[in-house]
CSV table of C-alpha atoms in Angstrom, one decimal:
chain,number,residue,atom,x,y,z
A,1,MET,CA,-3.1,3.3,24.7
A,2,LYS,CA,-4.6,2.0,22.0
A,3,ARG,CA,-3.4,0.3,18.6
A,4,VAL,CA,-5.4,0.5,15.4
A,5,ARG,CA,-4.6,-1.1,11.8
A,6,ILE,CA,-6.8,1.3,9.3
A,7,THR,CA,-6.7,1.2,5.4
A,8,LEU,CA,-6.9,4.6,3.6
A,9,SER,CA,-8.4,4.3,0.5
A,10,PRO,CA,-8.6,8.0,-1.8
A,11,PRO,CA,-9.6,9.2,-4.9
A,12,ASN,CA,-6.6,9.7,-7.0
A,13,ALA,CA,-6.8,13.7,-6.9
A,14,TYR,CA,-5.4,13.1,-3.2
A,15,LEU,CA,-2.4,10.8,-4.7
A,16,PRO,CA,0.7,12.9,-5.4
A,17,PRO,CA,2.1,11.7,-9.0
A,18,VAL,CA,5.1,9.5,-7.9
A,19,TYR,CA,2.6,7.4,-5.6
A,20,ARG,CA,0.6,6.6,-8.7
A,21,LEU,CA,3.7,5.4,-10.5
A,22,LEU,CA,4.8,3.6,-8.0
A,23,THR,CA,1.4,1.9,-7.1
A,24,GLN,CA,-1.0,2.2,-10.0
A,25,GLN,CA,1.3,2.1,-12.9
A,26,ALA,CA,4.7,0.2,-11.8
A,27,THR,CA,2.8,-3.2,-12.6
A,28,TYR,CA,6.6,-4.9,-12.2
A,29,LEU,CA,6.7,-4.1,-8.6
A,30,SER,CA,5.1,-6.5,-6.3
A,31,GLU,CA,5.2,-5.1,-3.1
A,32,VAL,CA,5.7,-1.0,-1.6
A,33,TYR,CA,6.2,-0.7,1.5
A,34,ILE,CA,6.8,2.8,2.6
A,35,VAL,CA,9.2,2.2,6.0
A,36,ASN,CA,10.3,5.8,7.2
A,37,TRP,CA,9.6,9.3,5.9
A,38,ASN,CA,9.6,13.3,6.9
A,39,VAL,CA,7.2,15.4,5.8
A,40,THR,CA,8.0,18.3,8.2
A,41,GLU,CA,9.2,20.8,5.0
A,42,PRO,CA,9.4,20.2,1.4
A,43,PRO,CA,11.0,18.2,0.1
A,44,VAL,CA,9.2,15.4,1.5
A,45,GLY,CA,11.7,12.7,2.2
A,46,PHE,CA,10.5,8.5,2.1
A,47,LEU,CA,12.9,5.3,2.6
A,48,LEU,CA,10.9,2.6,0.7
A,49,LEU,CA,11.0,-0.6,0.5
A,50,VAL,CA,10.4,-2.0,-2.9
A,51,ARG,CA,9.7,-5.6,-4.5
A,52,GLY,CA,9.7,-6.7,-7.6
A,53,ALA,CA,11.6,-5.5,-11.2
A,54,TYR,CA,13.4,-2.2,-9.2
A,55,GLU,CA,15.7,-1.6,-12.2
A,56,ARG,CA,12.6,-0.1,-14.2
A,57,LEU,CA,11.6,1.4,-11.7
A,58,GLY,CA,15.1,3.9,-11.1
A,59,ASP,CA,14.8,4.4,-15.0
A,60,GLU,CA,11.3,5.7,-14.4
A,61,LEU,CA,12.3,8.1,-11.4
A,62,GLU,CA,14.3,9.4,-13.4
A,63,THR,CA,11.9,11.6,-15.2
A,64,ALA,CA,8.9,11.0,-12.7
A,65,GLU,CA,6.7,14.0,-11.6
A,66,ASN,CA,7.6,15.5,-8.4
A,67,VAL,CA,10.5,13.7,-7.9
A,68,ARG,CA,13.9,15.8,-7.2
A,69,ASP,CA,16.1,12.9,-5.8
A,70,PHE,CA,16.1,9.2,-5.4
A,71,GLU,CA,18.8,6.3,-5.0
A,72,LEU,CA,18.0,2.9,-4.9
A,73,PHE,CA,19.9,0.5,-2.5
A,74,PRO,CA,19.2,-3.1,-3.8
A,75,ASN,CA,19.0,-6.0,-1.6
A,76,GLY,CA,19.3,-9.0,-3.7
A,77,ASP,CA,18.0,-9.4,-7.2
A,78,GLU,CA,14.1,-8.8,-6.8
A,79,GLU,CA,14.6,-6.1,-3.9
A,80,ALA,CA,15.9,-3.1,-2.9
A,81,TYR,CA,15.1,0.4,-0.6
A,82,CYS,CA,14.6,3.6,-2.5
A,83,PHE,CA,15.3,6.7,-1.0
A,84,LEU,CA,13.2,9.4,-2.4
A,85,ALA,CA,12.7,13.1,-2.4
A,86,ALA,CA,9.4,14.1,-3.9
A,87,ASP,CA,9.2,17.9,-4.7
A,88,GLY,CA,6.1,20.4,-4.4
A,89,ILE,CA,3.4,20.7,-2.2
A,90,THR,CA,0.1,17.9,-3.2
A,91,ALA,CA,-2.8,17.4,-2.2
A,92,GLY,CA,-1.7,14.2,-0.7
A,93,ARG,CA,0.3,15.9,1.9
A,94,ALA,CA,-2.7,16.7,4.4
A,95,LEU,CA,-3.3,12.6,4.6
A,96,PHE,CA,0.4,12.5,6.1
A,97,GLU,CA,-0.1,15.3,8.4
A,98,ASN,CA,-3.6,14.5,10.0
A,99,PHE,CA,-1.2,11.3,11.9
A,100,THR,CA,1.1,13.4,12.6
A,101,ARG,CA,-0.2,14.9,15.9
A,102,GLU,CA,0.5,15.1,20.2
A,103,ASP,CA,-0.4,11.3,21.1
A,104,ILE,CA,0.0,9.3,18.4
A,105,LEU,CA,2.5,7.7,16.3
A,106,THR,CA,2.4,6.0,13.1
A,107,VAL,CA,4.4,2.6,13.2
A,108,PRO,CA,6.0,1.7,9.7
A,109,PRO,CA,5.9,-0.1,7.9
A,110,ILE,CA,3.0,1.6,5.6
A,111,GLU,CA,1.6,-0.9,3.0
A,112,CYS,CA,1.0,0.7,-0.6
A,113,HIS,CA,-1.6,-1.5,-2.5
A,114,ASP,CA,-2.3,-1.3,-6.1
A,115,ASP,CA,-5.4,0.4,-6.2
A,116,GLY,CA,-3.9,3.4,-4.4
A,117,SER,CA,-4.6,2.8,-0.7
A,118,SER,CA,-2.4,2.0,2.6
A,119,THR,CA,-2.5,0.0,5.4
A,120,PHE,CA,-0.4,1.1,8.7
A,121,THR,CA,-1.4,0.9,12.4
A,122,LEU,CA,-1.3,3.7,14.7
A,123,VAL,CA,-0.4,3.9,18.3
A,124,GLY,CA,-2.0,6.6,20.6
A,125,THR,CA,-4.4,7.8,23.3
A,126,ASP,CA,-8.4,7.2,22.3
A,127,ALA,CA,-9.1,10.4,22.0
A,128,ALA,CA,-6.2,11.2,19.4
A,129,ILE,CA,-6.6,8.6,17.5
A,130,GLN,CA,-10.3,9.0,17.0
A,131,ALA,CA,-9.6,12.6,16.1
A,132,ALA,CA,-6.9,11.5,13.4
A,133,VAL,CA,-9.7,9.3,12.0
A,134,GLU,CA,-12.2,11.8,12.1
A,135,GLY,CA,-9.6,14.3,10.7
A,136,VAL,CA,-9.3,12.7,7.4
A,137,PRO,CA,-10.0,14.4,4.2
A,138,GLU,CA,-13.2,14.4,2.7
A,139,GLY,CA,-13.5,11.9,-0.2
A,140,VAL,CA,-11.0,9.4,1.5
A,141,THR,CA,-12.5,6.2,3.1
A,142,VAL,CA,-11.2,5.0,6.4
A,143,THR,CA,-11.6,1.1,7.2
A,144,ILE,CA,-10.7,0.2,10.4
A,145,ASP,CA,-9.3,-3.4,10.1
A,146,ALA,CA,-8.0,-4.2,13.3
A,147,VAL,CA,-8.6,-2.4,17.0
A,148,GLY,CA,-6.6,-3.6,20.7
A,149,THR,CA,-4.5,-2.9,23.0
A,150,GLY,CA,-1.9,-6.1,22.2
A,151,ARG,CA,-0.5,-6.3,18.9
A,152,VAL,CA,-2.3,-5.8,16.4
A,153,ALA,CA,-0.3,-7.2,13.6
A,154,ALA,CA,0.5,-7.5,9.9
A,155,ASN,CA,0.9,-10.8,9.7
A,156,ASP,CA,-2.6,-12.2,9.1
A,157,PRO,CA,-2.5,-12.5,5.4
A,158,SER,CA,-5.6,-11.1,4.9
A,159,ARG,CA,-4.9,-7.6,6.0
A,160,SER,CA,-2.0,-7.7,3.9
A,161,LEU,CA,-4.5,-7.0,1.1
A,162,SER,CA,-5.7,-3.9,-0.5
A,163,PRO,CA,-10.1,-3.6,-0.8
A,164,ARG,CA,-10.0,-4.3,-4.3
A,165,GLN,CA,-7.5,-7.4,-4.0
A,166,ARG,CA,-9.4,-9.0,-1.1
A,167,GLU,CA,-12.2,-8.2,-2.8
A,168,THR,CA,-10.8,-9.9,-6.2
A,169,VAL,CA,-10.1,-13.1,-3.7
A,170,GLN,CA,-13.6,-13.5,-2.2
A,171,ALA,CA,-15.3,-13.2,-6.0
A,172,ALA,CA,-12.8,-15.9,-6.8
A,173,LEU,CA,-14.2,-18.1,-4.2
A,174,ARG,CA,-17.9,-17.3,-5.0
A,175,VAL,CA,-17.0,-18.6,-8.1
A,176,GLY,CA,-14.8,-21.3,-7.8
A,177,TYR,CA,-11.9,-20.2,-8.8
A,178,TYR,CA,-9.9,-22.1,-6.6
A,179,ASP,CA,-12.3,-25.0,-6.5
A,180,VAL,CA,-10.9,-28.4,-7.3
A,181,PRO,CA,-11.4,-29.1,-10.2
A,182,ARG,CA,-11.6,-25.3,-11.2
A,183,GLU,CA,-14.9,-24.6,-12.1
A,184,ALA,CA,-14.3,-20.9,-13.3
A,185,THR,CA,-11.6,-18.6,-14.8
A,186,THR,CA,-10.6,-15.2,-14.9
A,187,ALA,CA,-12.7,-14.2,-17.0
A,188,ASP,CA,-15.5,-15.3,-14.5
A,189,VAL,CA,-14.1,-13.8,-11.6
A,190,ALA,CA,-13.7,-10.3,-13.4
A,191,ASP,CA,-17.2,-10.6,-14.3
A,192,GLU,CA,-18.3,-10.9,-11.0
A,193,ILE,CA,-16.5,-7.7,-10.0
A,194,GLY,CA,-16.9,-5.4,-13.3
A,195,CYS,CA,-13.8,-5.3,-14.0
A,196,ALA,CA,-11.5,-6.2,-17.2
A,197,THR,CA,-9.7,-10.2,-16.9
A,198,ALA,CA,-6.5,-8.3,-17.5
A,199,THR,CA,-6.8,-6.2,-14.0
A,200,ALA,CA,-8.5,-9.8,-12.2
A,201,SER,CA,-5.4,-11.6,-13.1
A,202,GLU,CA,-3.2,-9.0,-11.8
A,203,HIS,CA,-4.8,-8.2,-8.4
A,204,LEU,CA,-5.2,-12.6,-7.8
A,205,ARG,CA,-1.0,-12.6,-8.3
A,206,ARG,CA,-0.6,-10.0,-6.7
A,207,ALA,CA,-3.0,-11.3,-3.7
A,208,GLU,CA,-1.4,-14.4,-4.0
A,209,ARG,CA,2.1,-13.4,-3.7
A,210,ARG,CA,1.1,-11.3,-0.3
A,211,VAL,CA,-0.8,-14.1,1.2
A,212,LEU,CA,2.5,-16.6,0.3
A,213,SER,CA,4.4,-14.0,1.6
A,214,SER,CA,3.5,-13.0,4.2
A,215,LEU,CA,3.3,-16.9,5.2
A,216,PHE,CA,6.4,-17.9,4.6
A,217,GLY,CA,8.1,-14.9,5.7
A,218,GLU,CA,9.5,-13.9,2.0
């Protein structure tokens, strides 16, 4: 048996509307995890853990596309579990079905990143994991983050970042954003990776929160 931690980066065409809301549009959420799911038959069901201004998420889910039902279960001021029943069949279903096969298990939680990518651990036989990776639909990028027979942990702070967050932090280190005294601004980081200053700033804040949360167990 083998444990493999992977990141899937699908194009937007594979992202269901509610997933785009959770990851790309709900900037008031700092973290989104899928902790359990059932995709056997529509409507598919998900149990999410969200951190941030989750009350705003409730307001948006009321009118969100392809949401049949939902309920929020607060777990403090900035954290809640969310049961979500998603209606209809989307292209993203093929991604889940690809990892629902004999001799393989997906270990929750699935970490959902603000660029639409997701990171999770697979446990199974070499052949089953290889078949699942090779069975990913065309156009979806698969990054192997770690491979091993022991623990493939999510507690490595760098592995908690999305590919875009990791790229932004690496650019910030290159240009001197974290030097003391600071030698670069957020605008310099944005120029380095070719995005808007506000976008670079958001990637940095989310990356910093994820890394600190991972280190201090918050």
